[in-house]
PDB file of C-alpha atoms in Angstrom:
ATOM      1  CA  UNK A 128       0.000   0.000   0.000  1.00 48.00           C
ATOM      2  CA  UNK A 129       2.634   2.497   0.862  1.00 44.00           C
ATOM      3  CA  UNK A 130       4.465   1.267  -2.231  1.00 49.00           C
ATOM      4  CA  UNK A 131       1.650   2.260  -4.453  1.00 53.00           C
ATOM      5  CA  UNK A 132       1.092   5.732  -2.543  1.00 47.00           C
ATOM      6  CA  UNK A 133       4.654   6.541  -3.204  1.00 43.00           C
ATOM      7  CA  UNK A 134       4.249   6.046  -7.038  1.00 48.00           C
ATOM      8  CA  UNK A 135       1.128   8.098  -7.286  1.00 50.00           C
ATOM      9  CA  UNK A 136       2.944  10.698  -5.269  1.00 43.00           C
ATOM     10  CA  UNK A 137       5.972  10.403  -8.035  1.00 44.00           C
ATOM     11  CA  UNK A 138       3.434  10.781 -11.066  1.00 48.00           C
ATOM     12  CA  UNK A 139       2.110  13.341  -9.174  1.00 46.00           C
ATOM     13  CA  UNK A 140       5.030  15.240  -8.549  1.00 41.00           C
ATOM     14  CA  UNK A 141       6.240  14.715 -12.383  1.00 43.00           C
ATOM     15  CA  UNK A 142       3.085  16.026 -13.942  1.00 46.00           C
ATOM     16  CA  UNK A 143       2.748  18.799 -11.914  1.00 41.00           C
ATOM     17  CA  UNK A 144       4.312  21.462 -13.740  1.00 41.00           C
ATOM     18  CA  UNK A 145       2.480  20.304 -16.836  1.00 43.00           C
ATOM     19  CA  UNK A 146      -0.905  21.970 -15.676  1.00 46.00           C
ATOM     20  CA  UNK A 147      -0.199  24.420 -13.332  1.00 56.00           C
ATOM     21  CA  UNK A 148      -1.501  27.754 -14.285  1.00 69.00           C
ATOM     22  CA  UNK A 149      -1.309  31.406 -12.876  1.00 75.00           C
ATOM     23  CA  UNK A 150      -4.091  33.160 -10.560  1.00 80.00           C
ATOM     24  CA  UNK A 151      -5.525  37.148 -11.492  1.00 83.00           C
ATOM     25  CA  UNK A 152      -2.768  39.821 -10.692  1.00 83.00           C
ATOM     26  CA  UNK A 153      -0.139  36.899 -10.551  1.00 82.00           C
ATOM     27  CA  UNK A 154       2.995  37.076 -12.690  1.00 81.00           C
ATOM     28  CA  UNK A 155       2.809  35.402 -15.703  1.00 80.00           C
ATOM     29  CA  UNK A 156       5.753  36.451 -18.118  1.00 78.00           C
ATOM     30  CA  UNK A 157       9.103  38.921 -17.905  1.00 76.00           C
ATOM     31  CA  UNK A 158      12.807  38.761 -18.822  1.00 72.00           C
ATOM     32  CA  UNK A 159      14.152  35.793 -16.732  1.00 68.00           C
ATOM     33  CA  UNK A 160      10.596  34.495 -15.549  1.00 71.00           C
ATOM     34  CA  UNK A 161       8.953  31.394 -16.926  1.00 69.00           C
ATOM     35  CA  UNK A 162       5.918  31.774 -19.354  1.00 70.00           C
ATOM     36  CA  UNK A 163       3.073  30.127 -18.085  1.00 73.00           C
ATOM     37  CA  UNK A 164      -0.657  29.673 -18.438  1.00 76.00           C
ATOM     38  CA  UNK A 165      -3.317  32.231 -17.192  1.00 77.00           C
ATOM     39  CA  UNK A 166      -6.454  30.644 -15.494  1.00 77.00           C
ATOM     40  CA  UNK A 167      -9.642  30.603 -17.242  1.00 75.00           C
ATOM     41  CA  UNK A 168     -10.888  33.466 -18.222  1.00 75.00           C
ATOM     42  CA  UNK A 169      -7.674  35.695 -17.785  1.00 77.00           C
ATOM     43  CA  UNK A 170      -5.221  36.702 -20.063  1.00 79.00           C
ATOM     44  CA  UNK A 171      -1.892  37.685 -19.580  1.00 78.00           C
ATOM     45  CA  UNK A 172      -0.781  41.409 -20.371  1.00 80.00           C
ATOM     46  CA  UNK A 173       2.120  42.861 -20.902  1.00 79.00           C
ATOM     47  CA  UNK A 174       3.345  45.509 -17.860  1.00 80.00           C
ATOM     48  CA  UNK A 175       6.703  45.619 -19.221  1.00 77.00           C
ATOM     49  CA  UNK A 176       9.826  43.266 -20.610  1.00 75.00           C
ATOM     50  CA  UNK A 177      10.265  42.399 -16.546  1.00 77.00           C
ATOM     51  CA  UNK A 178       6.591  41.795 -16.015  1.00 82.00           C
ATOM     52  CA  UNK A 179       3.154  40.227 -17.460  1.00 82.00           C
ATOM     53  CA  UNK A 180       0.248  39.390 -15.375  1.00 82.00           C
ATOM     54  CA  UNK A 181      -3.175  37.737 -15.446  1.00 83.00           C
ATOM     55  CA  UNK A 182      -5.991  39.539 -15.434  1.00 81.00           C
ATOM     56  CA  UNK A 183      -9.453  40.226 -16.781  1.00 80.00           C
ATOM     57  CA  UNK A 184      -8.575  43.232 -19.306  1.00 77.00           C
ATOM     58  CA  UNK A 185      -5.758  45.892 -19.699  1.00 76.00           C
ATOM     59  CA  UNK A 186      -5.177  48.267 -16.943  1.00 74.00           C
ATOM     60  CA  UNK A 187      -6.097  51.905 -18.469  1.00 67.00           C
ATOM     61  CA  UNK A 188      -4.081  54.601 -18.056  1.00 60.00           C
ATOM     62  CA  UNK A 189      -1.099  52.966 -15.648  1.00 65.00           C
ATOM     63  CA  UNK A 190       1.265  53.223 -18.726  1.00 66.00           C
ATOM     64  CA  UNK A 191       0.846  48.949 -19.190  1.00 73.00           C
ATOM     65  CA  UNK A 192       2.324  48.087 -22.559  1.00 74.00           C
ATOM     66  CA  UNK A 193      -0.504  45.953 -23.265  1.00 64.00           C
ATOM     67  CA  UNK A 194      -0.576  46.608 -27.204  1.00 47.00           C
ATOM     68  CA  UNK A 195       2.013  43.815 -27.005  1.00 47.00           C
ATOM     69  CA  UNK A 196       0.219  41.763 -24.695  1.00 44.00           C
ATOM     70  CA  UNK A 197       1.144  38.304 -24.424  1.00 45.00           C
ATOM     71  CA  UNK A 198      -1.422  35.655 -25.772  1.00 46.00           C
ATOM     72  CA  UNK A 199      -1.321  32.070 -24.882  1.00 45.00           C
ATOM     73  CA  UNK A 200      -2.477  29.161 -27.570  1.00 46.00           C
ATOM     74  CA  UNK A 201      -2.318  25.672 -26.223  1.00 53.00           C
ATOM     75  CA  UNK A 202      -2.513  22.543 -28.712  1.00 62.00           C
ATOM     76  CA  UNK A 203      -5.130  20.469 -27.344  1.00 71.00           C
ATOM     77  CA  UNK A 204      -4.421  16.548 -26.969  1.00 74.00           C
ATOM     78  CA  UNK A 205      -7.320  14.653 -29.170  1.00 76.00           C
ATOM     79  CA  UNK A 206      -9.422  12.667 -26.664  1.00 77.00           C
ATOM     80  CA  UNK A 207      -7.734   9.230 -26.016  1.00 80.00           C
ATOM     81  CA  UNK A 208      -4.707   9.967 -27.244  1.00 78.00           C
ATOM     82  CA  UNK A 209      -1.557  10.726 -25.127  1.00 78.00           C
ATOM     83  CA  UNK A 210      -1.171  14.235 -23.466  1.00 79.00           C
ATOM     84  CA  UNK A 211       1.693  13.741 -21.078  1.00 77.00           C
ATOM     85  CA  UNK A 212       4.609  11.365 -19.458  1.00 75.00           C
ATOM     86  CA  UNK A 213       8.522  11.342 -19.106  1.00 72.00           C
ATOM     87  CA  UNK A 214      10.227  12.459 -22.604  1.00 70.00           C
ATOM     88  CA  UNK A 215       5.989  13.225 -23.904  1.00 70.00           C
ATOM     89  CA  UNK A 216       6.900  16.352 -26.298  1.00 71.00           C
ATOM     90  CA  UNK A 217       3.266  16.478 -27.973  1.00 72.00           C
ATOM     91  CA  UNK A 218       0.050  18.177 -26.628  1.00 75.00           C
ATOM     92  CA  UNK A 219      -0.779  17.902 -23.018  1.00 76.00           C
ATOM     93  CA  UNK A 220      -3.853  19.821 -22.668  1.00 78.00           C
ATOM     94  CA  UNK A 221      -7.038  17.526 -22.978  1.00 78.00           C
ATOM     95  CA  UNK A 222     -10.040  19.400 -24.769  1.00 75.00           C
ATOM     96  CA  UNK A 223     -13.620  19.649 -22.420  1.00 75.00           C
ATOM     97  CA  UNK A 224     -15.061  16.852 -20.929  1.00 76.00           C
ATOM     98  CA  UNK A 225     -11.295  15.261 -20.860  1.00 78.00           C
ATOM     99  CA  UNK A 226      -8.736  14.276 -18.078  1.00 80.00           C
ATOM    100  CA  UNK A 227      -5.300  13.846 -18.253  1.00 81.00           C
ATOM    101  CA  UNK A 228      -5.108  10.776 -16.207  1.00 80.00           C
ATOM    102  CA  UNK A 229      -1.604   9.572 -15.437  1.00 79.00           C
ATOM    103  CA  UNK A 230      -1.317   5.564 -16.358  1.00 74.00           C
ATOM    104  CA  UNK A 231       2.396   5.749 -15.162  1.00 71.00           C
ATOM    105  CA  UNK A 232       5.747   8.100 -15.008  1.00 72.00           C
ATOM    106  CA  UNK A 233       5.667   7.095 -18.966  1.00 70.00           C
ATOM    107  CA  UNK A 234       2.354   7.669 -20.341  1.00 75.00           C
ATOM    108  CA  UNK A 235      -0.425   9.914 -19.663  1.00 80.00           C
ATOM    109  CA  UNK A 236      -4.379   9.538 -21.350  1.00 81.00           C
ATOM    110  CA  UNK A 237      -7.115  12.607 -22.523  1.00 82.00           C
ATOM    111  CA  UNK A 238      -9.859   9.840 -20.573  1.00 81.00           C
ATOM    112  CA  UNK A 239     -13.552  11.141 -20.073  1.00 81.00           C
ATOM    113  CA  UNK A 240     -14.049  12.618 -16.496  1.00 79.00           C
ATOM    114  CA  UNK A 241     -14.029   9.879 -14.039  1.00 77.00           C
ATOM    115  CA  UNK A 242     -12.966   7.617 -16.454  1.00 79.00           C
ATOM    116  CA  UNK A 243      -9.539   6.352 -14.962  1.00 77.00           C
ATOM    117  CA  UNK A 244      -8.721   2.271 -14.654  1.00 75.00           C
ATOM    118  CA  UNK A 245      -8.709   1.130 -11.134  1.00 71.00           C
ATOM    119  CA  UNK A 246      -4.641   0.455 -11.781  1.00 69.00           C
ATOM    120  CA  UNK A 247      -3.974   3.565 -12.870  1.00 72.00           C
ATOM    121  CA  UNK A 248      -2.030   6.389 -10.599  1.00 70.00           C
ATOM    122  CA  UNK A 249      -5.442   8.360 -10.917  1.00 64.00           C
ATOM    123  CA  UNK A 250      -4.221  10.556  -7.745  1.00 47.00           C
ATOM    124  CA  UNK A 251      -2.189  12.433  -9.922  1.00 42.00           C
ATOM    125  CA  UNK A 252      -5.118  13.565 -12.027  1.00 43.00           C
ATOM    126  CA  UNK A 253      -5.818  17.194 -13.939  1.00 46.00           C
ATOM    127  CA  UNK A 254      -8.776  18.393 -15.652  1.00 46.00           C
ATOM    128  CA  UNK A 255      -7.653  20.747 -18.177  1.00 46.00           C
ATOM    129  CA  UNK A 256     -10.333  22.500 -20.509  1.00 46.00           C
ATOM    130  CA  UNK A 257      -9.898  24.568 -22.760  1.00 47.00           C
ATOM    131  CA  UNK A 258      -8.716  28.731 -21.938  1.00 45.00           C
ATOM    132  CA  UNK A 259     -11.503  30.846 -23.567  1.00 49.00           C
ATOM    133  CA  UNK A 260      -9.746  33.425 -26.042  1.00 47.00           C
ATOM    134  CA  UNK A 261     -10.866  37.090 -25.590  1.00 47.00           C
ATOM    135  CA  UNK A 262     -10.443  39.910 -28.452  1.00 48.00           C
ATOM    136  CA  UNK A 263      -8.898  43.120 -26.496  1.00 47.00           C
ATOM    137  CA  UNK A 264      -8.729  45.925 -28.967  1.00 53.00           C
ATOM    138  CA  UNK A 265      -5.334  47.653 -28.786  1.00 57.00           C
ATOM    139  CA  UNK A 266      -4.599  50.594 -26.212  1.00 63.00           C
ATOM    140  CA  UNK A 267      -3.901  54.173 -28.082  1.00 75.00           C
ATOM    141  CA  UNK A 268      -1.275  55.754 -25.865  1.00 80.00           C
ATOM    142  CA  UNK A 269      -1.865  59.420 -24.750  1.00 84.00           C
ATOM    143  CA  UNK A 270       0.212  61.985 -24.895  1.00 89.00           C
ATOM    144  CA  UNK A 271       1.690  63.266 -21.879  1.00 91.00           C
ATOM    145  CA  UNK A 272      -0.203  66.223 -19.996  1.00 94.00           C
ATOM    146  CA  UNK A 273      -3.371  65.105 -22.585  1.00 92.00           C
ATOM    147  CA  UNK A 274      -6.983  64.117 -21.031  1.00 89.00           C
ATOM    148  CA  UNK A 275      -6.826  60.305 -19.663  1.00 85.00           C
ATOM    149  CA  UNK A 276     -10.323  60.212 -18.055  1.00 80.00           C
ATOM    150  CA  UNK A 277     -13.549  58.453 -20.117  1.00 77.00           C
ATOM    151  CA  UNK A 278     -11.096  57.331 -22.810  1.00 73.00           C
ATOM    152  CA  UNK A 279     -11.880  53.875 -24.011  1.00 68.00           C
ATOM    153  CA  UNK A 280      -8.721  51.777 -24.413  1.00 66.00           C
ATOM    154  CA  UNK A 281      -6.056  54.317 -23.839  1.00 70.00           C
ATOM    155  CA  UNK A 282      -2.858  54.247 -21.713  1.00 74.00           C
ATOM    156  CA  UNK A 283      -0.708  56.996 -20.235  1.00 81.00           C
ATOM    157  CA  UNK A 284       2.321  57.305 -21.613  1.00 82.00           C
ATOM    158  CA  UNK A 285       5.599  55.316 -19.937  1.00 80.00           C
ATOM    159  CA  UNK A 286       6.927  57.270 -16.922  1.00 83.00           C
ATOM    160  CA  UNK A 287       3.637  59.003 -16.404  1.00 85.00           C
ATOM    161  CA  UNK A 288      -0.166  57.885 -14.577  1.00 85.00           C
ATOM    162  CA  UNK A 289      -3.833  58.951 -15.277  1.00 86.00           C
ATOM    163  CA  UNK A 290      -4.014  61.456 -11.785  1.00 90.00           C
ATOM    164  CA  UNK A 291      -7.171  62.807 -10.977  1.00 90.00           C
ATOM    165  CA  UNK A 292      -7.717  66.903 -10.819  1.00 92.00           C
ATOM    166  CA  UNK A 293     -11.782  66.760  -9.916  1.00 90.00           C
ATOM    167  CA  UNK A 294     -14.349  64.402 -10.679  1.00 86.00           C
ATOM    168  CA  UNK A 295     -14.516  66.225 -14.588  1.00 89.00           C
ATOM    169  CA  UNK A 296     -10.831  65.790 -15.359  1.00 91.00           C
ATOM    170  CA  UNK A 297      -7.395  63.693 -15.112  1.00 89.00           C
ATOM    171  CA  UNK A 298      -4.534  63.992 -16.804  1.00 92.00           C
ATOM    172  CA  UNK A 299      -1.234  61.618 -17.856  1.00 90.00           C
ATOM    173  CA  UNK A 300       1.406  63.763 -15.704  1.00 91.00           C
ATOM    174  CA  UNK A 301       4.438  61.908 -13.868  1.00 91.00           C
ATOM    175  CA  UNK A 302       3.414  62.768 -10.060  1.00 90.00           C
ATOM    176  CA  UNK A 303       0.063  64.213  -8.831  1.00 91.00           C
ATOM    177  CA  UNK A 304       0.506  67.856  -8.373  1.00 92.00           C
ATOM    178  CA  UNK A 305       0.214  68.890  -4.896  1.00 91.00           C
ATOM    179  CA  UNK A 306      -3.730  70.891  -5.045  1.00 92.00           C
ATOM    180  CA  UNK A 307      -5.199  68.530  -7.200  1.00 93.00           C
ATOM    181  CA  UNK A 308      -7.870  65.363  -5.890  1.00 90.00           C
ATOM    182  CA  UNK A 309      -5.883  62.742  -6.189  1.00 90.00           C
ATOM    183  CA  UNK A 310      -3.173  63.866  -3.169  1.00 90.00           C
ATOM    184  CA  UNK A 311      -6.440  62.128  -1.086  1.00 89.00           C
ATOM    185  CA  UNK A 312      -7.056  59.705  -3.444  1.00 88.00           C
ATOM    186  CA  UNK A 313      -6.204  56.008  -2.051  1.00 88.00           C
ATOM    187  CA  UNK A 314      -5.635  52.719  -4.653  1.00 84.00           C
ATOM    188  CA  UNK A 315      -8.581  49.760  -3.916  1.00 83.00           C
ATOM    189  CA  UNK A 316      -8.491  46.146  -3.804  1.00 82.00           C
ATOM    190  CA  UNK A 317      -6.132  44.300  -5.920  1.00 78.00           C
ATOM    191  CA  UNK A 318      -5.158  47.507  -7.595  1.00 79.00           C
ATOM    192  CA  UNK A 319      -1.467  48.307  -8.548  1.00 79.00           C
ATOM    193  CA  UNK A 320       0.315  49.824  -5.585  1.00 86.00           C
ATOM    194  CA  UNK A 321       3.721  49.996  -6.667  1.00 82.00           C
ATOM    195  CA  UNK A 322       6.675  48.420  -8.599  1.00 79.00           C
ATOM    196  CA  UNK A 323       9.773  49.893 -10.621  1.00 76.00           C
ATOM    197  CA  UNK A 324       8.563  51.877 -13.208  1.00 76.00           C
ATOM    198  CA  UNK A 325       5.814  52.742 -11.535  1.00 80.00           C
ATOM    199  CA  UNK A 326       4.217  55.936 -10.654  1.00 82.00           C
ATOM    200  CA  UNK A 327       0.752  56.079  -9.956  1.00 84.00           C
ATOM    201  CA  UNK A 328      -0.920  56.343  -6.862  1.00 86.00           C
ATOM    202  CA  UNK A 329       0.926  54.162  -3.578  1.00 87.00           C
ATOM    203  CA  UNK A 330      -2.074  54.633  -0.840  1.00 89.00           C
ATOM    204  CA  UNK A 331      -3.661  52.059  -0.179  1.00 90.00           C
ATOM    205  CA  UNK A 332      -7.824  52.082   0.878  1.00 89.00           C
ATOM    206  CA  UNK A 333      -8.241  51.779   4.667  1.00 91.00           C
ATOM    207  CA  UNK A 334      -7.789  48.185   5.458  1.00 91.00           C
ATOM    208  CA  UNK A 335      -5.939  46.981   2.742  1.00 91.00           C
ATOM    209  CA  UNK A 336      -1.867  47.201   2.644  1.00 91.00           C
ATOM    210  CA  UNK A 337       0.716  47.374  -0.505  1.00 90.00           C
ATOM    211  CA  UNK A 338       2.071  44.076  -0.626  1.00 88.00           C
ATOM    212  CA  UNK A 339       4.937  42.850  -3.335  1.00 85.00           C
ATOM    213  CA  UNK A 340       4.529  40.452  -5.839  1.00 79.00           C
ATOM    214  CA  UNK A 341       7.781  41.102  -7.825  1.00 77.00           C
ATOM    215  CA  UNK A 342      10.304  43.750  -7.959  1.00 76.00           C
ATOM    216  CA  UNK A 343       8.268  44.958 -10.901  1.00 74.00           C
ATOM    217  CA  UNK A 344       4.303  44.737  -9.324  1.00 78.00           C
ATOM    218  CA  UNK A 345       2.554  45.074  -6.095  1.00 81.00           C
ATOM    219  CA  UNK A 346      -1.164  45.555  -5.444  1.00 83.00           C
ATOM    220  CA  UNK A 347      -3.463  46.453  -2.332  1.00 87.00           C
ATOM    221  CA  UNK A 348      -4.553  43.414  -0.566  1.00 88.00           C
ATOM    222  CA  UNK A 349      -6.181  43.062   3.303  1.00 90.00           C
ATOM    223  CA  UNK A 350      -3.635  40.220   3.657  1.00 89.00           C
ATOM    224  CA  UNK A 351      -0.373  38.683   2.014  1.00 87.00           C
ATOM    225  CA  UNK A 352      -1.748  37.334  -1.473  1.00 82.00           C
ATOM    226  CA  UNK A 353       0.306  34.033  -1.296  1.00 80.00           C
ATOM    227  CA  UNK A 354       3.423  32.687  -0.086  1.00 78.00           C
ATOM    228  CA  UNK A 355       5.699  33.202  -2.812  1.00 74.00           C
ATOM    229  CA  UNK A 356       4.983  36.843  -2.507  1.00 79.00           C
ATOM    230  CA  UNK A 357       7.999  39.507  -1.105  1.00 78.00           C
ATOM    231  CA  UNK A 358       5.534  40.709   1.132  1.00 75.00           C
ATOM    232  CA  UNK A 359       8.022  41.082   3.924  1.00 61.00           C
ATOM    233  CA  UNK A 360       9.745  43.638   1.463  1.00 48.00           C
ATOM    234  CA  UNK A 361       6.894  45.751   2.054  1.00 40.00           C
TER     235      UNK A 361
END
């Protein structure tokens, strides 16, 4: 018995990486970071060559170089055909309705949903359907000093932020000028916070701290995100 739990715990650990994929706000891409999957529904955009993340659409007007966002295609594994195992160089995501059960270290299975042999490692088991594909029309960038309030799929310009003068008008300007609304205004929930290259607003709502996720990105949250975040940097 032990014997057998240690080689589903193998499989498991051997598979793993194959369909892990990122959470929203998590990094998914940058200069000397893995490329990996966003979770359904998410795609990952482009921050800068240091950092991508995963989220629903491109953040307006925080300078996000999201015309070049990043868009992930997976080739999907036919059902019943193989889709992973030691030296497996073909497709390992298994289309909807499909599992990619793990019949050893060797050779993994697109099986139906429940569908694994009793003498299969079926701990080490991952339902992977297929990542919808959303059509994000590319950001104009603003000139600096311009209007960056009601503007439909614009960014600020790099080195600059959309900071708010009254509720009529903001403006792409590299700081917030001292008299103007946003020297009170405060960032919300799982909004950027901070990061190099970054100069938009750094308060955080009541509640909710600026916690790190890379050198590059940090966002308000009421807690630290996860554990693999630098949140003791901040």
């Amino acid at each position: 018995m032990a014997s057998s739990l240690l080689v589903k715990l193998t499989v498991l650990a051997a598979i793993i990486g194959v369909a892990y994929s990122v959470g929203i706000y998590e990094q998914c891409a940058g200069e000397g970071y893995p490329t990996l999957p966003c979770d359904a529904g998410l795609t990952c955009f482009r921050r800068n060559k240091w950092f991508s993340s995963c989220q629903h659409s491109c953040p307006l007007n925080l300078g996000w170089e999201c015309e070049t966002y990043i868009t992930l295609a997976p080739t999907y594994a036919a059902g019943w055909s193989q889709c992973g195992g030691d030296g497996w160089a073909g497709p390992r995501v298994c289309p909807a309705g499909y599992v990619c059960y793990a019949r050893s270290v060797y050779y993994s299975q697109c099986r139906p949903v429940g569908d694994c042999p009793s003498d299969w490692a079926c701990a080490a088991l991952f339902q992977t359907t297929p990542i919808p594909t959303t059509t994000v029309p590319v950001p104009v960038t603003l000139s600096a000093y311009s209007k960056c309030n009601n503007v439909g799929y614009a960014v600020c310009p790099l080195g600059t932020a959309c900071f708010r003068n009254n509720h009529l008008y903001s403006e792409c300007r590299p700081s917030c000028p001292p008299t103007w609304a946003c020297e009170t205004d405060v960032v919300g929930l799982n909004e950027q916070c901070g990061g190099e290259g970054y100069v938009g607003l750094t308060r955080c709502a009541a509640g909710l701290r600026c916690y790190a996720r890379s050198v590059w990105y940090a966002h308000c949250a009421a807690s630290c995100p996860a554990p693999d975040w630098l949140c003791w940097q901040k």
